[in-house]
Short mmCIF file of C-alpha atoms and ligand atoms in Angstrom, two decimals:
data_model
loop_
_atom_site.label_atom_id
_atom_site.label_comp_id
_atom_site.label_asym_id
_atom_site.label_seq_id
_atom_site.Cartn_x
_atom_site.Cartn_y
_atom_site.Cartn_z
CA MET A 1 0.00 0.00 0.00
CA ILE A 2 1.27 3.46 -0.85
CA LYS A 3 1.37 5.67 2.19
CA TYR A 4 1.42 9.41 1.58
CA VAL A 5 0.72 12.56 3.52
CA VAL A 6 -1.82 15.01 2.16
CA LYS A 7 -0.25 18.45 2.20
CA PRO A 8 -2.70 21.31 1.75
CA LEU A 9 -1.40 23.80 -0.77
CA PRO A 10 -0.66 27.33 0.32
CA LYS A 11 -3.76 29.42 -0.11
CA VAL A 12 -1.90 32.51 -1.23
CA LYS A 13 1.17 33.51 -3.16
CA VAL A 14 3.47 35.40 -0.80
CA LYS A 15 6.49 37.63 -1.29
CA LEU A 16 8.67 38.67 1.63
CA VAL A 17 9.52 42.37 1.29
CA SER A 18 12.66 43.72 2.99
CA TRP A 19 13.21 47.15 4.55
CA GLU A 20 15.79 47.83 1.83
CA GLU A 21 13.22 47.16 -0.89
CA ILE A 22 10.76 49.51 0.82
CA VAL A 23 13.30 52.33 0.87
CA ASP A 24 14.14 51.64 -2.78
CA TRP A 25 10.47 51.56 -3.82
CA ALA A 26 9.65 54.78 -1.93
CA TRP A 27 12.72 56.48 -3.42
CA ASN A 28 11.63 55.52 -6.95
CA LEU A 29 8.06 56.58 -6.24
CA ALA A 30 9.33 59.97 -5.08
CA LYS A 31 11.28 60.33 -8.35
CA ILE A 32 8.09 59.64 -10.37
CA ILE A 33 6.14 62.25 -8.38
CA LYS A 34 8.93 64.81 -8.74
CA LYS A 35 9.25 64.21 -12.48
CA ASP A 36 5.55 64.90 -12.84
CA GLY A 37 6.04 68.25 -11.15
CA TYR A 38 3.66 67.51 -8.25
CA LYS A 39 4.81 69.29 -5.09
CA PRO A 40 2.68 68.26 -2.11
CA ASP A 41 2.99 70.34 1.04
CA VAL A 42 0.98 67.87 3.10
CA ILE A 43 1.27 64.09 3.01
CA VAL A 44 -1.64 62.10 4.40
CA ALA A 45 -0.46 58.64 5.39
CA LEU A 46 -3.25 56.14 5.22
CA ALA A 47 -3.13 54.11 8.46
CA ARG A 48 -1.69 51.72 8.95
CA GLY A 49 0.05 50.60 5.74
CA GLY A 50 0.83 54.09 4.49
CA TYR A 51 2.84 55.15 7.55
CA VAL A 52 6.31 54.02 6.50
CA PRO A 53 5.89 54.89 2.80
CA GLY A 54 4.36 58.26 3.77
CA ARG A 55 7.24 59.06 6.12
CA LEU A 56 9.82 58.09 3.51
CA LEU A 57 8.07 60.25 0.90
CA CYS A 58 8.21 63.18 3.36
CA ASP A 59 11.96 62.71 3.45
CA PHE A 60 12.51 62.15 -0.28
CA LEU A 61 10.13 64.96 -1.35
CA ASP A 62 11.17 67.30 1.48
CA VAL A 63 7.65 67.54 2.93
CA GLU A 64 7.31 68.77 6.51
CA ASN A 65 3.61 68.20 7.09
CA LEU A 66 2.43 64.67 7.79
CA LEU A 67 -1.14 63.80 8.72
CA SER A 68 -2.94 60.52 8.94
CA ILE A 69 -6.33 58.99 8.46
CA GLN A 70 -7.36 55.40 9.05
CA SER A 71 -9.33 53.60 6.43
CA GLN A 72 -9.69 49.93 7.00
CA HIS A 73 -10.60 47.07 4.77
CA TRP A 74 -8.26 44.20 5.42
CA THR A 75 -8.35 42.92 8.98
CA GLU A 76 -6.66 39.57 8.51
CA ALA A 77 -3.65 38.73 6.38
CA ALA A 78 -4.76 37.98 2.84
CA LYS A 79 -8.46 37.90 3.72
CA ALA A 80 -10.80 40.74 2.78
CA GLU A 81 -13.39 42.20 5.07
CA GLU A 82 -16.56 43.26 3.35
CA ARG A 83 -16.08 46.98 2.98
CA ALA A 84 -13.86 49.90 3.82
CA ILE A 85 -14.63 52.46 6.53
CA ILE A 86 -13.01 55.66 7.89
CA LYS A 87 -12.32 54.57 11.44
CA PHE A 88 -11.91 57.87 13.28
CA PRO A 89 -13.40 60.63 11.12
CA TYR A 90 -12.20 64.19 11.88
CA LYS A 91 -11.96 67.50 10.08
CA VAL A 92 -9.02 69.76 9.22
CA ASP A 93 -8.88 72.72 6.89
CA LEU A 94 -6.43 72.04 4.05
CA SER A 95 -7.78 74.70 1.69
CA ASN A 96 -4.31 76.25 1.34
CA TYR A 97 -2.50 72.97 0.81
CA THR A 98 -1.53 70.62 -1.99
CA VAL A 99 -2.08 67.11 -0.67
CA LEU A 100 -0.80 63.62 -1.40
CA VAL A 101 -2.61 60.64 0.15
CA VAL A 102 -0.21 57.70 0.50
CA ASP A 103 -0.69 53.98 1.03
CA ASP A 104 1.51 50.92 0.71
CA ILE A 105 -0.58 49.00 -1.82
CA VAL A 106 -3.71 49.43 -3.91
CA ASP A 107 -5.30 45.98 -3.92
CA THR A 108 -9.09 46.20 -4.29
CA GLY A 109 -8.65 49.98 -4.25
CA ASP A 110 -11.50 50.50 -1.77
CA THR A 111 -9.48 51.92 1.11
CA LEU A 112 -7.45 54.48 -0.85
CA LYS A 113 -10.48 55.57 -2.85
CA LEU A 114 -12.52 56.03 0.32
CA ALA A 115 -9.71 58.03 1.97
CA ARG A 116 -9.25 60.17 -1.15
CA ASP A 117 -12.99 60.90 -1.30
CA TYR A 118 -13.13 61.63 2.43
CA VAL A 119 -10.17 64.05 2.29
CA ALA A 120 -11.63 65.75 -0.82
CA GLU A 121 -15.00 66.23 0.83
CA HIS A 122 -14.10 67.03 4.43
CA TRP A 123 -10.59 68.54 4.32
CA ASN A 124 -11.09 70.68 1.23
CA PRO A 125 -7.53 70.56 -0.21
CA LYS A 126 -6.34 72.98 -2.90
CA GLN A 127 -5.13 69.99 -4.91
CA LEU A 128 -5.29 66.27 -4.13
CA LYS A 129 -3.49 63.24 -5.54
CA THR A 130 -2.88 59.66 -4.45
CA ALA A 131 0.24 57.47 -4.39
CA ALA A 132 1.09 53.89 -3.49
CA LEU A 133 4.23 51.80 -3.69
CA GLN A 134 2.30 49.06 -5.47
CA TRP A 135 -0.83 48.76 -7.54
CA ILE A 136 -2.46 45.37 -8.29
CA SER A 137 -3.84 46.28 -11.70
CA PRO A 138 -6.05 43.21 -12.48
CA VAL A 139 -8.12 43.51 -9.28
CA ALA A 140 -7.98 47.20 -8.32
CA LYS A 141 -11.09 49.26 -8.99
CA PHE A 142 -9.07 52.40 -8.37
CA LYS A 143 -5.76 53.48 -9.91
CA PRO A 144 -3.54 55.77 -7.83
CA ASP A 145 -2.16 58.86 -9.57
CA TYR A 146 1.35 57.60 -8.74
CA TYR A 147 2.68 54.11 -8.09
CA TYR A 148 6.07 52.46 -8.51
CA ILE A 149 5.25 48.77 -9.05
CA GLU A 150 2.39 47.41 -11.10
CA VAL A 151 1.57 43.90 -9.85
CA THR A 152 -0.09 41.77 -12.50
CA ASP A 153 -0.29 38.48 -10.60
CA TRP A 154 -2.06 38.80 -7.23
CA THR A 155 0.38 38.31 -4.38
CA TRP A 156 0.36 38.87 -0.62
CA PHE A 157 3.27 41.21 0.08
CA GLN A 158 4.66 40.43 3.48
CA TYR A 159 5.78 43.95 4.41
CA PRO A 160 8.23 44.41 7.30
CA TRP A 161 5.66 46.32 9.37
CA THR A 162 3.13 43.45 9.41
CA ARG A 163 5.63 40.63 9.86
CA LEU A 164 4.49 39.47 13.29
CA GLU A 165 0.79 39.95 12.57
CA ASP A 166 1.03 38.04 9.27
CA THR A 167 3.15 35.31 10.85
CA TYR A 168 0.68 34.53 13.61
CA GLN A 169 -2.26 34.65 11.22
CA PHE A 170 -0.49 32.34 8.78
CA ILE A 171 0.40 29.91 11.59
CA LYS A 172 -3.19 30.02 12.79
CA ARG A 173 -4.30 29.10 9.29
CA ILE A 174 -1.82 26.22 9.14
CA VAL A 175 -3.02 24.68 12.41
CA THR A 176 -6.74 25.15 11.79
CA GLU A 177 -6.67 23.88 8.21
CA THR A 178 -4.39 20.96 9.00
CA TYR A 179 -6.66 20.00 11.90
CA LYS A 180 -9.70 20.14 9.58
CA GLU A 181 -8.02 17.96 6.99
CA THR A 182 -6.10 15.47 9.10
CA GLY A 183 -7.17 15.85 12.75
CA LYS A 184 -3.59 16.75 13.72
CA LYS A 185 -3.41 18.79 16.93
CA GLU A 186 0.17 18.56 18.17
CA TRP A 187 3.09 20.38 16.62
CA THR A 188 6.76 20.62 17.46
CA TYR A 189 8.37 24.02 16.90
CA GLU A 190 10.45 22.58 14.05
CA GLU A 191 7.40 21.08 12.33
CA MET A 192 5.60 24.39 12.58
CA VAL A 193 8.47 26.32 11.02
CA GLU A 194 8.97 23.77 8.25
CA THR A 195 5.27 23.81 7.39
CA PHE A 196 5.21 27.63 7.40
CA LYS A 197 8.12 27.74 4.94
CA GLU A 198 6.51 25.08 2.76
CA TRP A 199 3.06 26.68 2.66
CA TYR A 200 4.09 30.27 2.24
CA GLY A 201 7.49 29.95 0.58
CA ILE A 202 9.08 32.50 2.92
CA ASP A 203 11.18 32.36 6.09
CA VAL A 204 10.61 35.17 8.58
CA GLY A 205 13.17 33.92 11.12
CA ASP A 206 13.00 32.49 14.65
CA ARG A 207 12.23 35.76 16.43
CA TYR A 208 8.95 36.10 14.52
CA TYR A 209 7.94 32.42 14.79
CA LYS A 210 8.56 32.48 18.55
CA ASP A 211 6.62 35.71 19.17
CA ALA A 212 3.82 34.58 16.85
CA LEU A 213 3.45 31.33 18.82
CA GLU A 214 3.37 33.33 22.07
CA ILE A 215 0.55 35.47 20.67
CA LEU A 216 -1.41 32.37 19.62
CA ILE A 217 -1.00 31.02 23.16
CA GLU A 218 -2.25 34.35 24.58
CA LYS A 219 -5.19 34.18 22.18
CA LYS A 220 -5.93 30.66 23.39
CA ILE A 221 -5.56 29.16 19.95
CA LEU A 222 -2.53 27.14 21.01
CA GLU A 223 -1.31 25.66 24.25
CA TYR A 224 2.28 24.70 25.06
CA ASN A 225 3.06 21.42 26.77
CA GLU A 226 6.29 21.83 28.77
CA GLU A 227 6.82 18.07 29.07
CA THR A 228 6.36 17.04 25.44
CA LYS A 229 7.64 20.43 24.18
CA LYS A 230 4.74 20.52 21.75
CA TYR A 231 2.23 23.16 20.73
CA ILE A 232 -1.32 21.91 20.91
CA TYR A 233 -4.12 23.33 18.83
CA ILE A 234 -7.17 24.17 20.93
CA ALA A 235 -9.92 23.25 18.49
CA GLY A 236 -13.39 24.74 18.65
N1 ADE B 1 -3.09 44.83 2.01
C1 ADE B 1 -4.09 44.69 1.13
N2 ADE B 1 -3.73 43.90 0.10
C2 ADE B 1 -2.45 43.51 0.33
C3 ADE B 1 -1.52 42.67 -0.36
N3 ADE B 1 -1.85 42.07 -1.51
N4 ADE B 1 -0.29 42.50 0.19
C4 ADE B 1 0.01 43.10 1.36
N5 ADE B 1 -0.80 43.90 2.05
C5 ADE B 1 -2.04 44.10 1.55
#
């Protein structure tokens, strides 16, 4: 009899993005904006993904004024919530300012579009444009005025600022889906890391795996058995 193990395929294509790549992408994005002659005097970083790109654009475009607004759509790594909302709406008067709303990625396009529309309506800017490091052209309903990378094959970009969050959500997915398919509940640390690398094709390093497992224990999704040195999935 042939004995084989059923290995669920990774549900998403993932690319690990480094801090160096982020700096490079933001630098190139700044060059595109400059070349176009757009000179924002306020950058609005869309929370949370637009914070680092927005701050880097402030540096590369020599912009002193940095504001933020939170528009949320994606609450779990690589899984879409139903719709985008402005989380903490507030008003400022930007009638004397040229504004650039910045995000990390335009995926469905809902969040950046909503933020752009909100800023246009409630903050009254003199001029308003949008920018993102990446734009997923086949799925986005909204195209930013400026972007550096056009993504043509949908991918989950594992940005450095969501590394821990993504890691624990990916591990959670591994344990829940494996339990559903095989009934497996107990995992050694090594097994967990190997499966993570196999499913997602990336390696985030021990520090992230360890902290992610701690979070899953805090969230009562996993339990650690000191004697067997195994992580146990708490099903149900
Ligand atoms: N946020 C929304 N879509 C994303 C994607 N494809 N990769 C990383 N972060 C995202």
